[in-house]
mmCIF file of C-alpha atoms and ligand atoms in Angstrom:
data_model
loop_
_atom_site.group_PDB
_atom_site.id
_atom_site.type_symbol
_atom_site.label_atom_id
_atom_site.label_comp_id
_atom_site.label_asym_id
_atom_site.label_seq_id
_atom_site.Cartn_x
_atom_site.Cartn_y
_atom_site.Cartn_z
ATOM 1 C CA MET V 1 51.550 26.365 14.475
ATOM 2 C CA ARG V 2 50.563 24.057 17.151
ATOM 3 C CA VAL V 3 50.623 25.716 20.366
ATOM 4 C CA PHE V 4 50.529 24.132 23.968
ATOM 5 C CA SER V 5 50.852 25.313 27.454
ATOM 6 C CA GLY V 6 49.404 24.788 30.881
ATOM 7 C CA VAL V 7 48.879 26.156 34.326
ATOM 8 C CA GLN V 8 48.778 24.263 37.757
ATOM 9 C CA PRO V 9 45.590 24.396 39.641
ATOM 10 C CA THR V 10 47.426 25.430 42.830
ATOM 11 C CA GLY V 11 45.270 28.634 43.698
ATOM 12 C CA ASN V 12 46.203 32.233 43.679
ATOM 13 C CA ILE V 13 46.706 32.666 40.015
ATOM 14 C CA HIS V 14 48.590 35.938 39.820
ATOM 15 C CA ILE V 15 49.399 38.734 37.458
ATOM 16 C CA GLY V 16 52.788 36.938 36.874
ATOM 17 C CA ASN V 17 50.890 33.883 35.364
ATOM 18 C CA TYR V 18 48.709 36.281 33.424
ATOM 19 C CA LEU V 19 51.387 38.538 31.965
ATOM 20 C CA GLY V 20 53.968 35.791 31.493
ATOM 21 C CA ALA V 21 51.599 33.100 30.123
ATOM 22 C CA LEU V 22 47.745 33.560 29.959
ATOM 23 C CA ARG V 23 48.108 36.788 27.845
ATOM 24 C CA GLN V 24 50.035 34.863 25.309
ATOM 25 C CA PHE V 25 47.498 31.991 25.114
ATOM 26 C CA VAL V 26 44.713 34.511 24.179
ATOM 27 C CA GLU V 27 46.971 36.400 21.626
ATOM 28 C CA LEU V 28 47.902 33.215 19.810
ATOM 29 C CA GLN V 29 44.620 31.349 19.622
ATOM 30 C CA ASP V 30 43.096 33.178 16.622
ATOM 31 C CA GLU V 31 45.743 32.130 14.184
ATOM 32 C CA ASN V 32 46.985 28.847 15.571
ATOM 33 C CA ALA V 33 45.852 25.426 16.654
ATOM 34 C CA CYS V 34 46.064 25.980 20.527
ATOM 35 C CA VAL V 35 45.788 23.351 23.331
ATOM 36 C CA TYR V 36 45.563 24.734 26.956
ATOM 37 C CA CYS V 37 45.745 22.355 29.765
ATOM 38 C CA ILE V 38 45.050 22.525 33.410
ATOM 39 C CA VAL V 39 48.043 20.395 34.758
ATOM 40 C CA ASP V 40 46.454 18.771 37.796
ATOM 41 C CA MET V 41 48.948 16.001 37.803
ATOM 42 C CA HIS V 42 51.756 18.404 38.386
ATOM 43 C CA ALA V 43 49.914 20.029 41.086
ATOM 44 C CA ILE V 44 50.148 16.666 43.156
ATOM 45 C CA THR V 45 53.933 16.674 43.080
ATOM 46 C CA VAL V 46 53.463 18.317 46.463
ATOM 47 C CA PRO V 47 50.484 16.781 48.518
ATOM 48 C CA LYS V 48 47.121 18.681 48.034
ATOM 49 C CA ASP V 49 43.753 18.516 49.724
ATOM 50 C CA ALA V 50 41.601 16.579 47.262
ATOM 51 C CA ALA V 51 38.421 18.643 47.657
ATOM 52 C CA LEU V 52 40.440 21.895 47.293
ATOM 53 C CA LEU V 53 42.166 20.573 44.227
ATOM 54 C CA ARG V 54 38.923 19.837 42.340
ATOM 55 C CA GLU V 55 37.736 23.451 43.123
ATOM 56 C CA ASN V 56 41.005 24.738 41.971
ATOM 57 C CA ILE V 57 40.768 22.897 38.708
ATOM 58 C CA LEU V 58 37.471 24.630 37.884
ATOM 59 C CA ASP V 59 38.689 27.968 39.223
ATOM 60 C CA VAL V 60 41.545 27.789 36.667
ATOM 61 C CA ALA V 61 39.315 26.688 33.867
ATOM 62 C CA ALA V 62 37.062 29.689 34.566
ATOM 63 C CA LEU V 63 39.908 32.047 34.700
ATOM 64 C CA TYR V 64 41.073 30.701 31.264
ATOM 65 C CA MET V 65 37.886 31.690 29.798
ATOM 66 C CA ALA V 66 37.634 34.992 31.815
ATOM 67 C CA VAL V 67 40.927 36.211 30.345
ATOM 68 C CA GLY V 68 39.520 35.370 26.968
ATOM 69 C CA ILE V 69 40.348 31.853 25.957
ATOM 70 C CA ASP V 70 37.630 30.560 23.825
ATOM 71 C CA PRO V 71 37.007 26.777 24.365
ATOM 72 C CA LYS V 72 35.502 26.577 20.853
ATOM 73 C CA LYS V 73 38.774 28.006 19.242
ATOM 74 C CA SER V 74 41.234 26.397 21.715
ATOM 75 C CA VAL V 75 41.239 22.897 23.177
ATOM 76 C CA VAL V 76 40.822 23.423 26.860
ATOM 77 C CA PHE V 77 40.973 20.430 29.203
ATOM 78 C CA VAL V 78 42.249 18.775 32.390
ATOM 79 C CA GLN V 79 45.420 16.856 32.211
ATOM 80 C CA SER V 80 44.370 13.704 34.174
ATOM 81 C CA ASP V 81 41.396 13.261 31.843
ATOM 82 C CA VAL V 82 43.917 12.410 29.070
ATOM 83 C CA PRO V 83 45.758 9.174 29.969
ATOM 84 C CA GLY V 84 48.460 9.796 27.129
ATOM 85 C CA HIS V 85 50.273 12.360 29.369
ATOM 86 C CA ALA V 86 51.230 9.844 32.018
ATOM 87 C CA GLU V 87 51.853 7.082 29.418
ATOM 88 C CA LEU V 88 54.175 9.223 27.329
ATOM 89 C CA ALA V 89 55.882 10.484 30.440
ATOM 90 C CA TRP V 90 56.938 6.943 31.272
ATOM 91 C CA ILE V 91 58.450 6.398 27.788
ATOM 92 C CA LEU V 92 60.238 9.819 27.969
ATOM 93 C CA MET V 93 61.622 8.890 31.438
ATOM 94 C CA CYS V 94 63.406 5.907 30.025
ATOM 95 C CA ASN V 95 65.138 8.506 27.823
ATOM 96 C CA THR V 96 66.108 10.907 30.404
ATOM 97 C CA TYR V 97 69.164 10.966 32.678
ATOM 98 C CA THR V 98 68.864 11.518 36.358
ATOM 99 C CA GLY V 99 72.031 13.869 36.107
ATOM 100 C CA GLU V 100 69.927 16.227 33.794
ATOM 101 C CA LEU V 101 66.983 16.288 36.216
ATOM 102 C CA ALA V 102 69.189 16.893 39.169
ATOM 103 C CA ARG V 103 70.376 20.011 37.507
ATOM 104 C CA MET V 104 66.856 21.607 37.282
ATOM 105 C CA THR V 105 66.849 24.759 39.615
ATOM 106 C CA GLN V 106 63.140 24.466 40.187
ATOM 107 C CA PHE V 107 63.663 21.088 41.668
ATOM 108 C CA LYS V 108 66.561 22.271 43.824
ATOM 109 C CA GLU V 109 64.414 25.288 45.103
ATOM 110 C CA LYS V 110 61.283 23.200 45.876
ATOM 111 C CA SER V 111 63.239 20.433 47.635
ATOM 112 C CA ARG V 112 65.470 22.674 49.492
ATOM 113 C CA GLY V 113 65.595 21.891 53.266
ATOM 114 C CA ASN V 114 64.004 18.407 52.896
ATOM 115 C CA GLU V 115 65.997 15.249 53.329
ATOM 116 C CA SER V 116 64.034 13.570 50.776
ATOM 117 C CA ALA V 117 61.785 14.708 47.910
ATOM 118 C CA PRO V 118 58.930 12.967 46.008
ATOM 119 C CA ALA V 119 60.149 11.164 42.978
ATOM 120 C CA GLY V 120 57.357 13.141 41.086
ATOM 121 C CA LEU V 121 58.835 16.467 41.928
ATOM 122 C CA PHE V 122 62.188 15.237 40.542
ATOM 123 C CA THR V 123 60.546 13.894 37.299
ATOM 124 C CA TYR V 124 58.126 16.828 37.003
ATOM 125 C CA PRO V 125 60.087 18.140 33.862
ATOM 126 C CA VAL V 126 59.593 14.841 32.009
ATOM 127 C CA LEU V 127 55.864 14.930 32.582
ATOM 128 C CA MET V 128 56.022 18.501 31.231
ATOM 129 C CA ALA V 129 57.927 17.354 28.165
ATOM 130 C CA ALA V 130 55.245 14.671 27.656
ATOM 131 C CA ASP V 131 52.382 17.414 27.929
ATOM 132 C CA ILE V 132 54.129 19.228 25.100
ATOM 133 C CA LEU V 133 55.362 16.475 22.784
ATOM 134 C CA LEU V 134 51.985 14.497 22.948
ATOM 135 C CA TYR V 135 50.352 17.433 20.847
ATOM 136 C CA ASP V 136 53.241 17.792 18.355
ATOM 137 C CA SER V 137 53.614 21.340 19.637
ATOM 138 C CA ASP V 138 55.755 23.731 17.655
ATOM 139 C CA VAL V 139 55.473 26.588 20.198
ATOM 140 C CA VAL V 140 55.132 26.665 24.169
ATOM 141 C CA PRO V 141 54.234 30.139 25.515
ATOM 142 C CA VAL V 142 55.503 30.405 29.142
ATOM 143 C CA GLY V 143 57.127 32.713 31.543
ATOM 144 C CA ASN V 144 60.896 32.531 31.624
ATOM 145 C CA ASP V 145 61.097 30.605 34.768
ATOM 146 C CA GLN V 146 60.308 27.690 32.548
ATOM 147 C CA THR V 147 63.327 28.106 30.192
ATOM 148 C CA GLN V 148 65.157 25.138 31.712
ATOM 149 C CA HIS V 149 62.103 22.983 31.389
ATOM 150 C CA ILE V 150 61.668 23.825 27.789
ATOM 151 C CA GLU V 151 65.361 23.029 27.049
ATOM 152 C CA ILE V 152 65.168 19.604 28.738
ATOM 153 C CA CYS V 153 62.079 18.969 26.685
ATOM 154 C CA ARG V 154 63.913 19.726 23.418
ATOM 155 C CA ASP V 155 66.919 17.682 24.523
ATOM 156 C CA ILE V 156 64.651 14.704 25.241
ATOM 157 C CA ALA V 157 62.814 15.045 21.881
ATOM 158 C CA ILE V 158 66.126 15.369 19.949
ATOM 159 C CA ARG V 159 67.717 12.335 21.731
ATOM 160 C CA VAL V 160 64.643 10.175 20.914
ATOM 161 C CA ASN V 161 64.580 11.303 17.330
ATOM 162 C CA ASN V 162 68.319 10.409 17.005
ATOM 163 C CA ARG V 163 67.698 7.087 18.405
ATOM 164 C CA TYR V 164 64.389 6.104 16.876
ATOM 165 C CA GLY V 165 63.624 8.256 13.846
ATOM 166 C CA LYS V 166 61.388 11.241 13.495
ATOM 167 C CA VAL V 167 59.179 10.544 16.598
ATOM 168 C CA PHE V 168 58.574 14.114 17.860
ATOM 169 C CA VAL V 169 58.334 17.636 16.749
ATOM 170 C CA VAL V 170 61.005 19.650 18.570
ATOM 171 C CA PRO V 171 59.286 22.802 20.173
ATOM 172 C CA GLU V 172 60.381 26.256 20.990
ATOM 173 C CA GLY V 173 59.558 28.305 24.028
ATOM 174 C CA ARG V 174 57.791 31.673 23.542
ATOM 175 C CA PHE V 175 58.561 34.485 26.026
ATOM 176 C CA LEU V 176 57.328 37.944 26.139
ATOM 177 C CA LYS V 177 59.553 41.031 26.815
ATOM 178 C CA GLU V 178 57.551 42.571 29.525
ATOM 179 C CA GLY V 179 55.905 40.086 31.721
ATOM 180 C CA ALA V 180 58.263 37.143 31.186
ATOM 181 C CA ARG V 181 59.308 37.401 34.877
ATOM 182 C CA ILE V 182 57.130 39.283 37.247
ATOM 183 C CA MET V 183 58.861 39.570 40.639
ATOM 184 C CA SER V 184 57.383 39.449 44.046
ATOM 185 C CA LEU V 185 56.178 42.829 45.281
ATOM 186 C CA ASP V 186 57.733 42.454 48.800
ATOM 187 C CA ASP V 187 60.842 40.708 47.683
ATOM 188 C CA PRO V 188 61.666 41.809 44.043
ATOM 189 C CA VAL V 189 64.624 39.589 43.608
ATOM 190 C CA SER V 190 62.241 36.459 43.814
ATOM 191 C CA LYS V 191 59.617 35.848 41.167
ATOM 192 C CA MET V 192 56.014 36.426 42.027
ATOM 193 C CA SER V 193 54.677 33.111 43.403
ATOM 194 C CA LYS V 194 51.345 31.486 44.271
ATOM 195 C CA SER V 195 52.712 29.912 47.395
ATOM 196 C CA ALA V 196 54.634 32.784 48.894
ATOM 197 C CA GLU V 197 53.225 33.357 52.448
ATOM 198 C CA ASN V 198 52.625 37.129 52.345
ATOM 199 C CA PRO V 199 49.667 37.724 50.185
ATOM 200 C CA LEU V 200 50.877 41.419 49.666
ATOM 201 C CA SER V 201 53.693 39.894 47.583
ATOM 202 C CA ARG V 202 51.467 39.121 44.549
ATOM 203 C CA ILE V 203 48.311 40.388 42.933
ATOM 204 C CA SER V 204 45.960 37.514 42.375
ATOM 205 C CA LEU V 205 43.786 37.916 39.369
ATOM 206 C CA LEU V 206 40.746 37.769 41.632
ATOM 207 C CA ASP V 207 41.789 40.172 44.224
ATOM 208 C CA ASP V 208 39.410 43.065 45.055
ATOM 209 C CA GLU V 209 40.407 46.734 44.434
ATOM 210 C CA THR V 210 41.226 47.364 48.061
ATOM 211 C CA LYS V 211 43.818 44.406 48.035
ATOM 212 C CA ILE V 212 45.262 45.494 44.675
ATOM 213 C CA ARG V 213 45.845 49.091 45.808
ATOM 214 C CA LYS V 214 47.321 47.943 49.173
ATOM 215 C CA SER V 215 49.772 45.449 47.335
ATOM 216 C CA VAL V 216 51.016 48.171 44.918
ATOM 217 C CA MET V 217 51.418 50.894 47.502
ATOM 218 C CA LYS V 218 53.171 48.679 50.082
ATOM 219 C CA SER V 219 55.413 47.191 47.378
ATOM 220 C CA THR V 220 59.328 47.395 48.122
ATOM 221 C CA THR V 221 61.288 49.983 46.224
ATOM 222 C CA ASP V 222 64.288 51.790 47.360
ATOM 223 C CA SER V 223 65.330 55.184 48.858
ATOM 224 C CA ASP V 224 66.803 57.134 45.722
ATOM 225 C CA GLY V 225 63.454 58.298 44.531
ATOM 226 C CA LEU V 226 64.117 57.842 40.692
ATOM 227 C CA ILE V 227 61.754 56.027 38.552
ATOM 228 C CA ARG V 228 64.348 54.284 36.327
ATOM 229 C CA PHE V 229 64.633 50.822 34.877
ATOM 230 C CA ASP V 230 67.661 49.105 36.380
ATOM 231 C CA PRO V 231 66.852 45.512 37.487
ATOM 232 C CA ALA V 232 70.282 45.000 39.095
ATOM 233 C CA ASN V 233 70.318 48.049 41.225
ATOM 234 C CA LYS V 234 66.602 48.945 41.598
ATOM 235 C CA PRO V 235 64.660 45.624 41.346
ATOM 236 C CA GLY V 236 61.563 46.955 42.997
ATOM 237 C CA VAL V 237 61.035 49.925 40.685
ATOM 238 C CA SER V 238 62.093 47.986 37.678
ATOM 239 C CA ASN V 239 59.402 45.267 38.442
ATOM 240 C CA LEU V 240 56.857 47.996 38.734
ATOM 241 C CA LEU V 241 57.879 49.423 35.530
ATOM 242 C CA ASN V 242 57.529 46.080 33.938
ATOM 243 C CA ILE V 243 54.145 45.547 35.188
ATOM 244 C CA TYR V 244 53.091 49.090 34.098
ATOM 245 C CA SER V 245 54.410 48.598 30.561
ATOM 246 C CA ALA V 246 52.682 45.076 30.396
ATOM 247 C CA PHE V 247 49.272 46.457 31.386
ATOM 248 C CA SER V 248 49.466 49.763 29.460
ATOM 249 C CA GLY V 249 51.316 48.566 26.379
ATOM 250 C CA GLN V 250 53.630 51.679 26.727
ATOM 251 C CA PRO V 251 57.460 51.010 26.281
ATOM 252 C CA VAL V 252 59.355 51.305 29.556
ATOM 253 C CA SER V 253 61.392 54.194 28.288
ATOM 254 C CA ASP V 254 58.170 56.233 27.821
ATOM 255 C CA ILE V 255 56.968 55.393 31.321
ATOM 256 C CA GLU V 256 60.371 56.509 32.661
ATOM 257 C CA LYS V 257 59.868 59.863 30.896
ATOM 258 C CA LYS V 258 56.355 60.380 31.981
ATOM 259 C CA TYR V 259 57.295 59.973 35.735
ATOM 260 C CA GLU V 260 60.527 61.913 35.443
ATOM 261 C CA GLY V 261 60.928 64.035 38.624
ATOM 262 C CA VAL V 262 57.788 62.359 40.095
ATOM 263 C CA GLY V 263 57.622 60.602 43.494
ATOM 264 C CA TYR V 264 57.189 56.906 43.978
ATOM 265 C CA GLY V 265 53.833 57.594 45.619
ATOM 266 C CA THR V 266 52.171 59.065 42.624
ATOM 267 C CA PHE V 267 53.758 56.441 40.285
ATOM 268 C CA LYS V 268 52.430 53.546 42.441
ATOM 269 C CA LYS V 269 49.017 55.184 42.921
ATOM 270 C CA GLU V 270 48.551 55.315 39.003
ATOM 271 C CA LEU V 271 49.894 51.898 38.604
ATOM 272 C CA ALA V 272 47.450 50.601 41.102
ATOM 273 C CA GLU V 273 44.581 52.262 39.233
ATOM 274 C CA LEU V 274 45.821 50.796 35.891
ATOM 275 C CA THR V 275 45.940 47.257 37.557
ATOM 276 C CA VAL V 276 42.469 47.634 39.052
ATOM 277 C CA ASP V 277 41.077 48.704 35.610
ATOM 278 C CA ALA V 278 42.931 45.837 33.861
ATOM 279 C CA LEU V 279 41.668 43.062 36.148
ATOM 280 C CA ALA V 280 38.186 44.322 36.790
ATOM 281 C CA PRO V 281 36.606 42.825 33.549
ATOM 282 C CA ILE V 282 38.421 39.574 34.227
ATOM 283 C CA ARG V 283 37.042 39.259 37.733
ATOM 284 C CA LYS V 284 33.554 40.205 36.413
ATOM 285 C CA SER V 285 33.438 37.477 33.637
ATOM 286 C CA TYR V 286 35.012 34.951 36.107
ATOM 287 C CA GLU V 287 32.139 35.079 38.397
ATOM 288 C CA ASP V 288 29.598 34.528 35.649
ATOM 289 C CA ILE V 289 31.679 31.627 34.091
ATOM 290 C CA ARG V 290 32.489 29.984 37.363
ATOM 291 C CA ARG V 291 28.878 29.634 38.106
ATOM 292 C CA SER V 292 27.661 28.467 34.737
ATOM 293 C CA GLU V 293 26.627 24.992 33.759
ATOM 294 C CA GLU V 294 28.714 25.228 30.589
ATOM 295 C CA LEU V 295 32.185 25.193 32.399
ATOM 296 C CA ARG V 296 32.196 21.329 32.936
ATOM 297 C CA ALA V 297 30.675 20.666 29.541
ATOM 298 C CA ALA V 298 33.475 22.721 27.829
ATOM 299 C CA LEU V 299 36.125 20.624 29.681
ATOM 300 C CA LYS V 300 34.511 17.418 28.808
ATOM 301 C CA ASP V 301 34.471 18.456 25.028
ATOM 302 C CA GLY V 302 38.050 19.672 25.433
ATOM 303 C CA ALA V 303 39.119 16.286 26.952
ATOM 304 C CA GLU V 304 37.632 14.474 23.998
ATOM 305 C CA ARG V 305 39.385 16.482 21.395
ATOM 306 C CA ALA V 306 42.604 16.400 23.288
ATOM 307 C CA ASN V 307 42.273 12.503 23.670
ATOM 308 C CA ALA V 308 41.657 12.178 19.908
ATOM 309 C CA VAL V 309 45.139 13.849 19.250
ATOM 310 C CA ALA V 310 46.952 12.165 22.167
ATOM 311 C CA GLU V 311 45.877 8.690 20.920
ATOM 312 C CA ARG V 312 47.184 9.237 17.512
ATOM 313 C CA THR V 313 50.393 10.422 18.895
ATOM 314 C CA MET V 314 50.661 7.446 21.189
ATOM 315 C CA ALA V 315 50.100 4.960 18.529
ATOM 316 C CA ARG V 316 52.799 6.500 16.479
ATOM 317 C CA VAL V 317 55.248 6.708 19.474
ATOM 318 C CA LYS V 318 54.638 3.019 20.382
ATOM 319 C CA ASP V 319 55.285 1.812 16.783
ATOM 320 C CA PHE V 320 58.651 3.564 16.819
ATOM 321 C CA PHE V 321 59.428 2.003 20.150
ATOM 322 C CA GLY V 322 58.150 -1.459 19.194
ATOM 323 C CA LEU V 323 55.621 -1.404 22.139
ATOM 324 C CA GLY V 324 52.507 -3.697 22.348
ATOM 325 C CA ALA V 325 51.358 -6.692 20.255
ATOM 326 C CA LYS V 326 50.251 -5.973 16.589
HETATM 327 N N1 LIG S 1 56.372 35.415 38.222
HETATM 328 C C1 LIG S 1 55.981 35.154 37.092
HETATM 329 N N2 LIG S 1 56.104 35.878 35.928
HETATM 330 C C2 LIG S 1 55.832 35.521 34.698
HETATM 331 N N3 LIG S 1 55.380 34.324 34.526
HETATM 332 C C3 LIG S 1 55.256 33.478 35.467
HETATM 333 N N4 LIG S 1 54.750 32.218 35.487
HETATM 334 C C4 LIG S 1 54.653 31.740 36.784
HETATM 335 N N5 LIG S 1 55.083 32.714 37.544
HETATM 336 C C5 LIG S 1 55.499 33.814 36.817
HETATM 337 C C6 LIG S 1 54.276 31.525 34.411
HETATM 338 O O1 LIG S 1 52.869 31.126 34.560
HETATM 339 C C7 LIG S 1 52.665 29.827 33.955
HETATM 340 C C8 LIG S 1 51.901 28.956 34.773
HETATM 341 O O2 LIG S 1 52.654 28.686 36.026
HETATM 342 P P1 LIG S 1 52.579 27.391 36.883
HETATM 343 O O3 LIG S 1 51.126 27.120 37.237
HETATM 344 O O4 LIG S 1 53.174 26.193 36.114
HETATM 345 O O5 LIG S 1 53.444 27.538 38.064
HETATM 346 P P2 LIG S 1 53.874 28.735 39.016
HETATM 347 O O6 LIG S 1 53.033 30.139 39.034
HETATM 348 O O7 LIG S 1 55.246 28.817 38.837
HETATM 349 O O8 LIG S 1 53.412 28.278 40.358
HETATM 350 P P3 LIG S 1 53.811 27.084 41.274
HETATM 351 O O9 LIG S 1 55.028 26.236 40.934
HETATM 352 O O10 LIG S 1 52.623 26.280 41.595
HETATM 353 O O11 LIG S 1 54.159 27.769 42.704
HETATM 354 P P4 LIG S 1 54.908 28.954 43.085
HETATM 355 O O12 LIG S 1 54.415 30.131 42.213
HETATM 356 O O13 LIG S 1 54.422 29.189 44.444
HETATM 357 O O14 LIG S 1 56.376 28.563 42.687
HETATM 358 C C9 LIG S 1 53.976 29.324 33.502
HETATM 359 O O15 LIG S 1 54.105 29.550 32.057
HETATM 360 C C10 LIG S 1 54.969 30.179 34.171
HETATM 361 O O16 LIG S 1 56.121 30.331 33.460
#
């Protein structure tokens, strides 16, 4: 299978990004042709400081490798180094309706409260569709906050294929059971987010042990004292059970049994230690990789490999659409 996915270099990469997406990237890379992108053009849909963005790009690249993505097995590169993404996005935009984009919940959430939003924020799902379709991807491993974006990508691909012939491979999303949506630790009805104001609402992959313990111990639960999976009535405890299950590999039902009659304090303490242990090796290898000379070289090599595929796809797409002189 051809696999494609990406992460925005917007800082604070957290355990939601890891358990929902990055973990899948690693799992898939041995058996499949994987392309993993750092989607910097998506990051500027909201204005960013240029120097900070450059740093964040390298941070995500180093994190990719620290979690186990091998740039020799997988193609790892930065989106803006491959012009085909923007080029294909324009062609897809001409085959997308404003009404479908206006229905995207992420756009509604991110533009809420503003009189006017950047057009890039509105057309974000089309650029994401271009990212995926450019590599003839079969599978897109993501968290389930991306379900709607995968659906619109499929709709655009099917529409273009119906109009022009077999232009695109129609991809499928790939979601994990535990980890597909990790919720905020202080507001467990919202997803864990990079941009939430309270740092205790998330566990970033590079948090130190003290911060991890504090985030878990201060997480919002409820007052009935039962460790039971019930997202509708016990969102906080259910979220912690999900995180426990994703890090330990144990089914939620086993964890419920293990902590029957035990208070939240003990459960949280043990979850904090599990998280500390899971993230320690990532933090350690991140520091070595981030300092190493090879990081930029790996991204340059990845961009060359990605460009080779993208140029082939663009030549095919332009032929179908009758673009350019021949
Ligand atoms: N809470 C989450 N649980 C599970 N998976 C998640 N993902 C994001 N949050 C969770 C998945 O991580 C991948 C990369 O995400 P992204 O960089 O495209 O965007 P984001 O983390 O949603 O961050 P934003 O948009 O920069 O800001 P916030 O977080 O502030 O809204 C994706 O596969 C995503 O599904």
